[in-house]
């Protein structure tokens, strides 16, 4: 295992509900925290769940995995989040329950022992004012550099709000469709990424492109790409982006080269595509990946 890193992960934890009736723990921030824990990073995960059975199950699962639930708040009023997932032509589609517990993260209950070296957040958990205020307070009190994971889920986002968060980030990860949706929609990905980087003054722009693989633009105006290897097994793409992001953050914290980070992140994302849902409860699944580093 690696040396633990000081990473804080802010945002939603929920259950992904599949057409088969299967319920799998999910939510991009939780998935990333789960992966980072398996890689030895011991992240601080900040979220909120209901006092219902699903909330209790999340707390128990986190504890069993070694992910401390100290900063997972309990909400007696709002239910634990759920998402109905359908898969059409190999791509997941999401129906997200409104007014879930993670929409009401209480800024007054967040007490971190020290400022994190990286503060990760997405965009979904910022759809309601209480959680936006909680993240704002956390940024103000810690001064931590931000890793923004763009997750545009209709109708739960507004362009002006997303642009505000983009302007405050150090690193931004998004997929090629999200780049286009935000107004960078020509056929020249590299020029659009440069414009995106310049507009929001970003250290790195990380764009995932499905079967084409990820591309990264760094502050020195250099592009780095990684073509994916052939898949050994395909089950679904749910959580592949989260797997990529977790390893990318791990690479940042470990001060890996861009080339090593991209290769590892892409490789782990391909491994996650071979399982149902976004995470595994099998330590051997992660050890298999760690052994390749």
C-alpha positions as a Markdown table, in Angstrom:
| # | Residue | x | y | z |
|---|---|---|---|---|
| 1 | Unk | 0.0 | 0.0 | 0.0 |
| 2 | Unk | 1.0 | 3.6 | -0.5 |
| 3 | Unk | 1.6 | 6.4 | 2.1 |
| 4 | Unk | -1.8 | 7.9 | 3.1 |
| 5 | Unk | -2.5 | 11.3 | 1.5 |
| 6 | Unk | -4.4 | 14.3 | 2.8 |
| 7 | Unk | -7.4 | 14.3 | 0.4 |
| 8 | Unk | -10.9 | 15.6 | 1.2 |
| 9 | Unk | -13.8 | 14.4 | -1.0 |
| 10 | Unk | -17.1 | 16.4 | -0.8 |
| 11 | Unk | -20.4 | 15.4 | -2.3 |
| 12 | Unk | -23.1 | 12.8 | -2.8 |
| 13 | Unk | -23.3 | 9.2 | -1.7 |
| 14 | Unk | -26.3 | 7.2 | -3.0 |
| 15 | Unk | -27.6 | 3.9 | -4.4 |
| 16 | Unk | -27.5 | 3.2 | -8.1 |
| 17 | Unk | -30.7 | 1.2 | -8.8 |
| 18 | Unk | -30.5 | -1.0 | -11.9 |
| 19 | Unk | -33.4 | -2.4 | -14.0 |
| 20 | Unk | -32.7 | -5.9 | -12.5 |
| 21 | Unk | -33.7 | -4.6 | -9.0 |
| 22 | Unk | -30.0 | -4.6 | -7.9 |
| 23 | Unk | -29.0 | -1.7 | -5.7 |
| 24 | Unk | -25.3 | -0.7 | -5.8 |
| 25 | Unk | -23.6 | 1.9 | -3.7 |
| 26 | Unk | -22.6 | 4.9 | -5.8 |
| 27 | Unk | -22.3 | 8.6 | -6.3 |
| 28 | Unk | -19.2 | 9.9 | -8.0 |
| 29 | Unk | -17.6 | 11.4 | -4.8 |
| 30 | Unk | -18.3 | 8.2 | -2.8 |
| 31 | Unk | -16.9 | 6.0 | -5.6 |
| 32 | Unk | -13.7 | 8.0 | -5.7 |
| 33 | Unk | -13.3 | 7.9 | -1.9 |
| 34 | Unk | -13.9 | 4.2 | -2.0 |
| 35 | Unk | -11.2 | 3.6 | -4.6 |
| 36 | Unk | -8.7 | 6.0 | -2.9 |
| 37 | Unk | -9.2 | 4.1 | 0.4 |
| 38 | Unk | -8.4 | 0.9 | -1.3 |
| 39 | Unk | -5.2 | 2.5 | -2.7 |
| 40 | Unk | -4.1 | 3.5 | 0.8 |
| 41 | Unk | -5.0 | 7.2 | 0.6 |
| 42 | Unk | -7.4 | 7.3 | 3.6 |
| 43 | Unk | -9.5 | 10.2 | 2.2 |
| 44 | Unk | -11.8 | 12.3 | 4.3 |
| 45 | Unk | -15.3 | 11.8 | 2.8 |
| 46 | Unk | -17.9 | 14.6 | 3.5 |
| 47 | Unk | -21.5 | 13.9 | 2.8 |
| 48 | Unk | -25.0 | 13.3 | 4.3 |
| 49 | Unk | -27.3 | 10.3 | 4.4 |
| 50 | Unk | -30.8 | 9.7 | 5.8 |
| 51 | Unk | -31.5 | 7.9 | 9.0 |
| 52 | Unk | -33.3 | 5.3 | 6.9 |
| 53 | Unk | -32.1 | 1.7 | 6.2 |
| 54 | Unk | -30.2 | 2.8 | 3.1 |
| 55 | Unk | -28.3 | 5.4 | 5.1 |
| 56 | Unk | -27.4 | 2.8 | 7.8 |
| 57 | Unk | -26.2 | 0.5 | 5.1 |
| 58 | Unk | -23.9 | 3.2 | 3.7 |
| 59 | Unk | -22.4 | 3.9 | 7.1 |
| 60 | Unk | -21.8 | 0.1 | 7.7 |
| 61 | Unk | -20.3 | -0.4 | 4.3 |
| 62 | Unk | -17.9 | 2.5 | 4.7 |
| 63 | Unk | -16.8 | 1.2 | 8.1 |
| 64 | Unk | -16.3 | -2.3 | 6.8 |
| 65 | Unk | -14.1 | -0.9 | 4.0 |
| 66 | Unk | -12.1 | 1.2 | 6.4 |
| 67 | Unk | -13.5 | 4.4 | 5.1 |
| 68 | Unk | -14.1 | 6.5 | 8.2 |
| 69 | Unk | -17.8 | 7.7 | 8.4 |
| 70 | Unk | -16.9 | 10.6 | 10.8 |
| 71 | Unk | -17.9 | 13.2 | 8.3 |
| 72 | Unk | -21.0 | 11.5 | 6.9 |
| 73 | Unk | -23.8 | 13.5 | 8.4 |
| 74 | Unk | -27.1 | 11.9 | 9.4 |
| 75 | Unk | -30.3 | 13.6 | 8.2 |
| 76 | Unk | -33.6 | 12.8 | 10.0 |
| 77 | Unk | -35.7 | 14.6 | 7.5 |
| 78 | Unk | -34.4 | 13.8 | 4.0 |
| 79 | Unk | -33.9 | 10.3 | 2.5 |
| 80 | Unk | -30.7 | 8.8 | 1.4 |
| 81 | Unk | -30.1 | 9.5 | -2.3 |
| 82 | Unk | -31.0 | 7.1 | -5.1 |
| 83 | Unk | -30.5 | 7.0 | -8.8 |
| 84 | Unk | -32.5 | 4.9 | -11.3 |
| 85 | Unk | -30.0 | 3.7 | -14.0 |
| 86 | Unk | -31.0 | 2.5 | -17.4 |
| 87 | Unk | -28.4 | 1.4 | -20.0 |
| 88 | Unk | -29.1 | 2.3 | -23.6 |
| 89 | Unk | -26.7 | 1.3 | -26.4 |
| 90 | Unk | -24.1 | 0.7 | -23.8 |
| 91 | Unk | -24.3 | 4.1 | -22.2 |
| 92 | Unk | -25.8 | 4.7 | -18.7 |
| 93 | Unk | -28.8 | 7.2 | -18.2 |
| 94 | Unk | -29.7 | 8.5 | -14.8 |
| 95 | Unk | -32.9 | 9.5 | -13.1 |
| 96 | Unk | -31.8 | 11.2 | -9.9 |
| 97 | Unk | -34.1 | 11.6 | -6.9 |
| 98 | Unk | -34.5 | 15.3 | -5.8 |
| 99 | Unk | -34.2 | 16.6 | -2.2 |
| 100 | Unk | -31.9 | 13.8 | -1.0 |
| 101 | Unk | -29.9 | 14.0 | 2.2 |
| 102 | Unk | -26.7 | 14.9 | 0.3 |
| 103 | Unk | -28.4 | 18.1 | -0.9 |
| 104 | Unk | -28.5 | 19.4 | 2.7 |
| 105 | Unk | -24.9 | 19.0 | 3.9 |
| 106 | Unk | -24.6 | 21.2 | 7.0 |
| 107 | Unk | -21.5 | 23.5 | 6.9 |
| 108 | Unk | -21.6 | 23.8 | 10.7 |
| 109 | Unk | -21.0 | 20.1 | 11.2 |
| 110 | Unk | -17.8 | 20.0 | 9.1 |
| 111 | Unk | -14.8 | 20.0 | 11.3 |
| 112 | Unk | -11.6 | 18.9 | 9.6 |
| 113 | Unk | -8.4 | 18.3 | 11.7 |
| 114 | Unk | -6.2 | 20.0 | 9.1 |
| 115 | Unk | -6.6 | 21.5 | 5.6 |
| 116 | Unk | -6.5 | 19.0 | 2.8 |
| 117 | Unk | -3.8 | 19.1 | 0.1 |
| 118 | Unk | -6.6 | 18.5 | -2.5 |
| 119 | Unk | -10.3 | 19.2 | -2.1 |
| 120 | Unk | -12.4 | 17.2 | -4.6 |
| 121 | Unk | -16.0 | 18.1 | -5.5 |
| 122 | Unk | -18.4 | 17.5 | -8.4 |
| 123 | Unk | -21.3 | 19.5 | -9.6 |
| 124 | Unk | -24.3 | 17.3 | -8.7 |
| 125 | Unk | -24.1 | 17.9 | -4.9 |
| 126 | Unk | -24.2 | 21.6 | -5.5 |
| 127 | Unk | -27.7 | 21.7 | -6.9 |
| 128 | Unk | -29.2 | 22.8 | -3.6 |
| 129 | Unk | -28.2 | 25.9 | -1.5 |
| 130 | Unk | -27.3 | 24.2 | 1.8 |
| 131 | Unk | -24.6 | 22.0 | 0.2 |
| 132 | Unk | -23.3 | 24.9 | -1.9 |
| 133 | Unk | -22.9 | 26.9 | 1.3 |
| 134 | Unk | -21.2 | 24.0 | 3.0 |
| 135 | Unk | -18.6 | 23.7 | 0.2 |
| 136 | Unk | -18.1 | 27.4 | 0.1 |
| 137 | Unk | -17.4 | 27.5 | 3.8 |
| 138 | Unk | -15.0 | 24.5 | 3.5 |
| 139 | Unk | -13.1 | 26.3 | 0.7 |
| 140 | Unk | -12.9 | 29.5 | 2.7 |
| 141 | Unk | -11.6 | 27.8 | 5.9 |
| 142 | Unk | -9.1 | 25.4 | 4.3 |
| 143 | Unk | -7.8 | 27.3 | 1.2 |
| 144 | Unk | -7.3 | 24.0 | -0.4 |
| 145 | Unk | -6.7 | 23.7 | -4.2 |
| 146 | Unk | -9.8 | 22.3 | -5.9 |
| 147 | Unk | -10.2 | 19.3 | -8.2 |
| 148 | Unk | -13.5 | 19.8 | -10.0 |
| 149 | Unk | -15.2 | 16.8 | -11.5 |
| 150 | Unk | -17.9 | 18.0 | -13.9 |
| 151 | Unk | -21.0 | 15.9 | -13.8 |
| 152 | Unk | -23.7 | 17.5 | -15.9 |
| 153 | Unk | -27.0 | 15.7 | -15.1 |
| 154 | Unk | -30.1 | 17.3 | -16.5 |
| 155 | Unk | -32.0 | 19.1 | -15.1 |
| 156 | Unk | -29.7 | 19.6 | -12.1 |
| 157 | Unk | -27.2 | 22.1 | -13.3 |
| 158 | Unk | -27.0 | 25.7 | -14.6 |
| 159 | Unk | -24.2 | 26.9 | -16.9 |
| 160 | Unk | -23.5 | 30.1 | -14.9 |
| 161 | Unk | -23.1 | 28.1 | -11.7 |
| 162 | Unk | -20.8 | 25.6 | -13.3 |
| 163 | Unk | -18.7 | 28.4 | -14.8 |
| 164 | Unk | -18.3 | 29.9 | -11.4 |
| 165 | Unk | -16.9 | 26.7 | -10.0 |
| 166 | Unk | -14.7 | 26.2 | -13.0 |
| 167 | Unk | -13.1 | 29.6 | -12.4 |
| 168 | Unk | -12.1 | 28.5 | -8.9 |
| 169 | Unk | -10.6 | 25.1 | -9.7 |
| 170 | Unk | -7.0 | 24.1 | -10.2 |
| 171 | Unk | -7.7 | 20.8 | -12.0 |
| 172 | Unk | -10.9 | 20.1 | -14.0 |
| 173 | Unk | -11.9 | 16.7 | -15.3 |
| 174 | Unk | -14.9 | 16.3 | -17.7 |
| 175 | Unk | -15.9 | 14.2 | -20.7 |
| 176 | Unk | -15.9 | 15.3 | -24.3 |
| 177 | Unk | -19.7 | 15.7 | -24.4 |
| 178 | Unk | -19.6 | 17.9 | -21.3 |
| 179 | Unk | -16.9 | 20.1 | -22.9 |
| 180 | Unk | -19.2 | 20.6 | -25.9 |
| 181 | Unk | -22.3 | 21.1 | -23.8 |
| 182 | Unk | -20.5 | 24.0 | -22.0 |
| 183 | Unk | -20.0 | 25.7 | -25.3 |
| 184 | Unk | -16.7 | 24.3 | -26.6 |
| 185 | Unk | -18.2 | 22.5 | -29.5 |
| 186 | Unk | -15.9 | 22.6 | -32.6 |
| 187 | Unk | -14.3 | 19.5 | -34.2 |
| 188 | Unk | -10.9 | 20.6 | -32.9 |
| 189 | Unk | -10.6 | 19.2 | -29.4 |
| 190 | Unk | -7.2 | 20.6 | -28.7 |
| 191 | Unk | -8.1 | 24.2 | -29.6 |
| 192 | Unk | -11.2 | 23.9 | -27.5 |
| 193 | Unk | -9.3 | 22.7 | -24.6 |
| 194 | Unk | -6.8 | 25.5 | -24.9 |
| 195 | Unk | -9.7 | 28.0 | -24.9 |
| 196 | Unk | -11.3 | 26.3 | -22.0 |
| 197 | Unk | -8.0 | 26.4 | -20.0 |
| 198 | Unk | -7.4 | 30.0 | -20.8 |
| 199 | Unk | -11.0 | 31.1 | -19.9 |
| 200 | Unk | -10.9 | 29.5 | -16.5 |
| 201 | Unk | -7.2 | 29.8 | -15.7 |
| 202 | Unk | -6.7 | 26.1 | -15.0 |
| 203 | Unk | -3.5 | 24.2 | -14.2 |
| 204 | Unk | -4.8 | 21.1 | -16.0 |
| 205 | Unk | -7.8 | 20.2 | -18.2 |
| 206 | Unk | -8.5 | 16.5 | -18.3 |
| 207 | Unk | -10.9 | 15.3 | -20.9 |
| 208 | Unk | -12.1 | 11.7 | -21.2 |
| 209 | Unk | -13.2 | 10.5 | -24.7 |
| 210 | Unk | -14.6 | 7.0 | -24.2 |
| 211 | Unk | -12.9 | 4.5 | -26.6 |
| 212 | Unk | -10.5 | 7.2 | -27.8 |
| 213 | Unk | -9.0 | 7.5 | -24.3 |
| 214 | Unk | -8.2 | 10.6 | -22.2 |
| 215 | Unk | -6.3 | 13.7 | -23.2 |
| 216 | Unk | -4.7 | 16.2 | -20.8 |
| 217 | Unk | -3.6 | 19.8 | -21.3 |
| 218 | Unk | -1.1 | 21.0 | -18.8 |
| 219 | Unk | -0.1 | 24.5 | -17.8 |
| 220 | Unk | 3.0 | 24.4 | -20.1 |
| 221 | Unk | 0.6 | 24.1 | -23.1 |
| 222 | Unk | 1.5 | 20.4 | -23.6 |
| 223 | Unk | -1.0 | 17.7 | -24.5 |
| 224 | Unk | -0.8 | 14.1 | -23.2 |
| 225 | Unk | -2.9 | 11.2 | -24.5 |
| 226 | Unk | -3.4 | 7.6 | -23.6 |
| 227 | Unk | -5.2 | 5.2 | -26.0 |
| 228 | Unk | -7.0 | 2.4 | -24.1 |
| 229 | Unk | -5.9 | -1.2 | -24.5 |
| 230 | Unk | -8.3 | -3.8 | -25.7 |
| 231 | Unk | -10.9 | -4.6 | -23.0 |
| 232 | Unk | -10.5 | -8.0 | -21.3 |
| 233 | Unk | -14.1 | -7.9 | -20.2 |
| 234 | Unk | -17.1 | -5.6 | -20.6 |
| 235 | Unk | -20.1 | -5.4 | -18.2 |
| 236 | Unk | -21.1 | -1.7 | -18.1 |
| 237 | Unk | -19.5 | 1.7 | -18.1 |
| 238 | Unk | -21.1 | 2.8 | -14.9 |
| 239 | Unk | -18.4 | 4.4 | -12.7 |
| 240 | Unk | -15.6 | 4.2 | -15.3 |
| 241 | Unk | -15.1 | 7.9 | -15.1 |
| 242 | Unk | -14.9 | 7.8 | -11.3 |
| 243 | Unk | -12.3 | 5.0 | -11.4 |
| 244 | Unk | -10.2 | 7.2 | -13.8 |
| 245 | Unk | -10.6 | 10.2 | -11.6 |
| 246 | Unk | -9.6 | 8.4 | -8.4 |
| 247 | Unk | -6.3 | 7.1 | -9.9 |
| 248 | Unk | -5.7 | 10.5 | -11.5 |
| 249 | Unk | -6.0 | 12.2 | -8.0 |
| 250 | Unk | -3.8 | 9.5 | -6.5 |
| 251 | Unk | -1.2 | 10.2 | -9.2 |
| 252 | Unk | -1.3 | 14.0 | -8.4 |
| 253 | Unk | -0.8 | 13.3 | -4.7 |
| 254 | Unk | 2.0 | 10.8 | -5.5 |
| 255 | Unk | 3.7 | 13.3 | -7.9 |
| 256 | Unk | 3.7 | 10.8 | -10.7 |
| 257 | Unk | 4.4 | 11.9 | -14.3 |
| 258 | Unk | 1.4 | 12.7 | -16.5 |
| 259 | Unk | 2.3 | 9.7 | -18.6 |
| 260 | Unk | 2.3 | 7.3 | -15.6 |
| 261 | Unk | -0.9 | 8.9 | -14.2 |
| 262 | Unk | -2.8 | 8.6 | -17.5 |
| 263 | Unk | -1.7 | 5.0 | -18.1 |
| 264 | Unk | -2.7 | 3.9 | -14.6 |
| 265 | Unk | -6.0 | 5.8 | -14.6 |
| 266 | Unk | -7.0 | 4.5 | -18.0 |
| 267 | Unk | -6.0 | 1.0 | -17.0 |
| 268 | Unk | -8.1 | 1.0 | -13.8 |
| 269 | Unk | -11.1 | 2.5 | -15.6 |
| 270 | Unk | -10.9 | -0.4 | -18.1 |
| 271 | Unk | -10.8 | -2.8 | -15.1 |
| 272 | Unk | -13.9 | -1.3 | -13.5 |
| 273 | Unk | -15.8 | -1.6 | -16.9 |
| 274 | Unk | -15.5 | -5.4 | -16.3 |
| 275 | Unk | -17.7 | -5.4 | -13.1 |
| 276 | Unk | -21.3 | -4.5 | -12.3 |
| 277 | Unk | -21.5 | -0.9 | -11.0 |
| 278 | Unk | -18.7 | 1.5 | -10.0 |
| 279 | Unk | -16.9 | -0.2 | -7.1 |
| 280 | Unk | -15.8 | -3.6 | -5.8 |
| 281 | Unk | -15.9 | -5.0 | -2.2 |
| 282 | Unk | -13.1 | -7.4 | -3.1 |
| 283 | Unk | -9.7 | -6.3 | -1.9 |
| 284 | Unk | -8.1 | -8.6 | -4.5 |
| 285 | Unk | -9.7 | -6.5 | -7.2 |
| 286 | Unk | -7.7 | -3.5 | -6.1 |
| 287 | Unk | -4.5 | -5.5 | -5.3 |
| 288 | Unk | -4.5 | -6.7 | -8.8 |
| 289 | Unk | -4.3 | -3.1 | -9.9 |
| 290 | Unk | -1.9 | -1.9 | -7.3 |
| 291 | Unk | 0.5 | -4.7 | -8.3 |
| 292 | Unk | 0.8 | -3.1 | -11.7 |
| 293 | Unk | 2.0 | 0.3 | -10.4 |
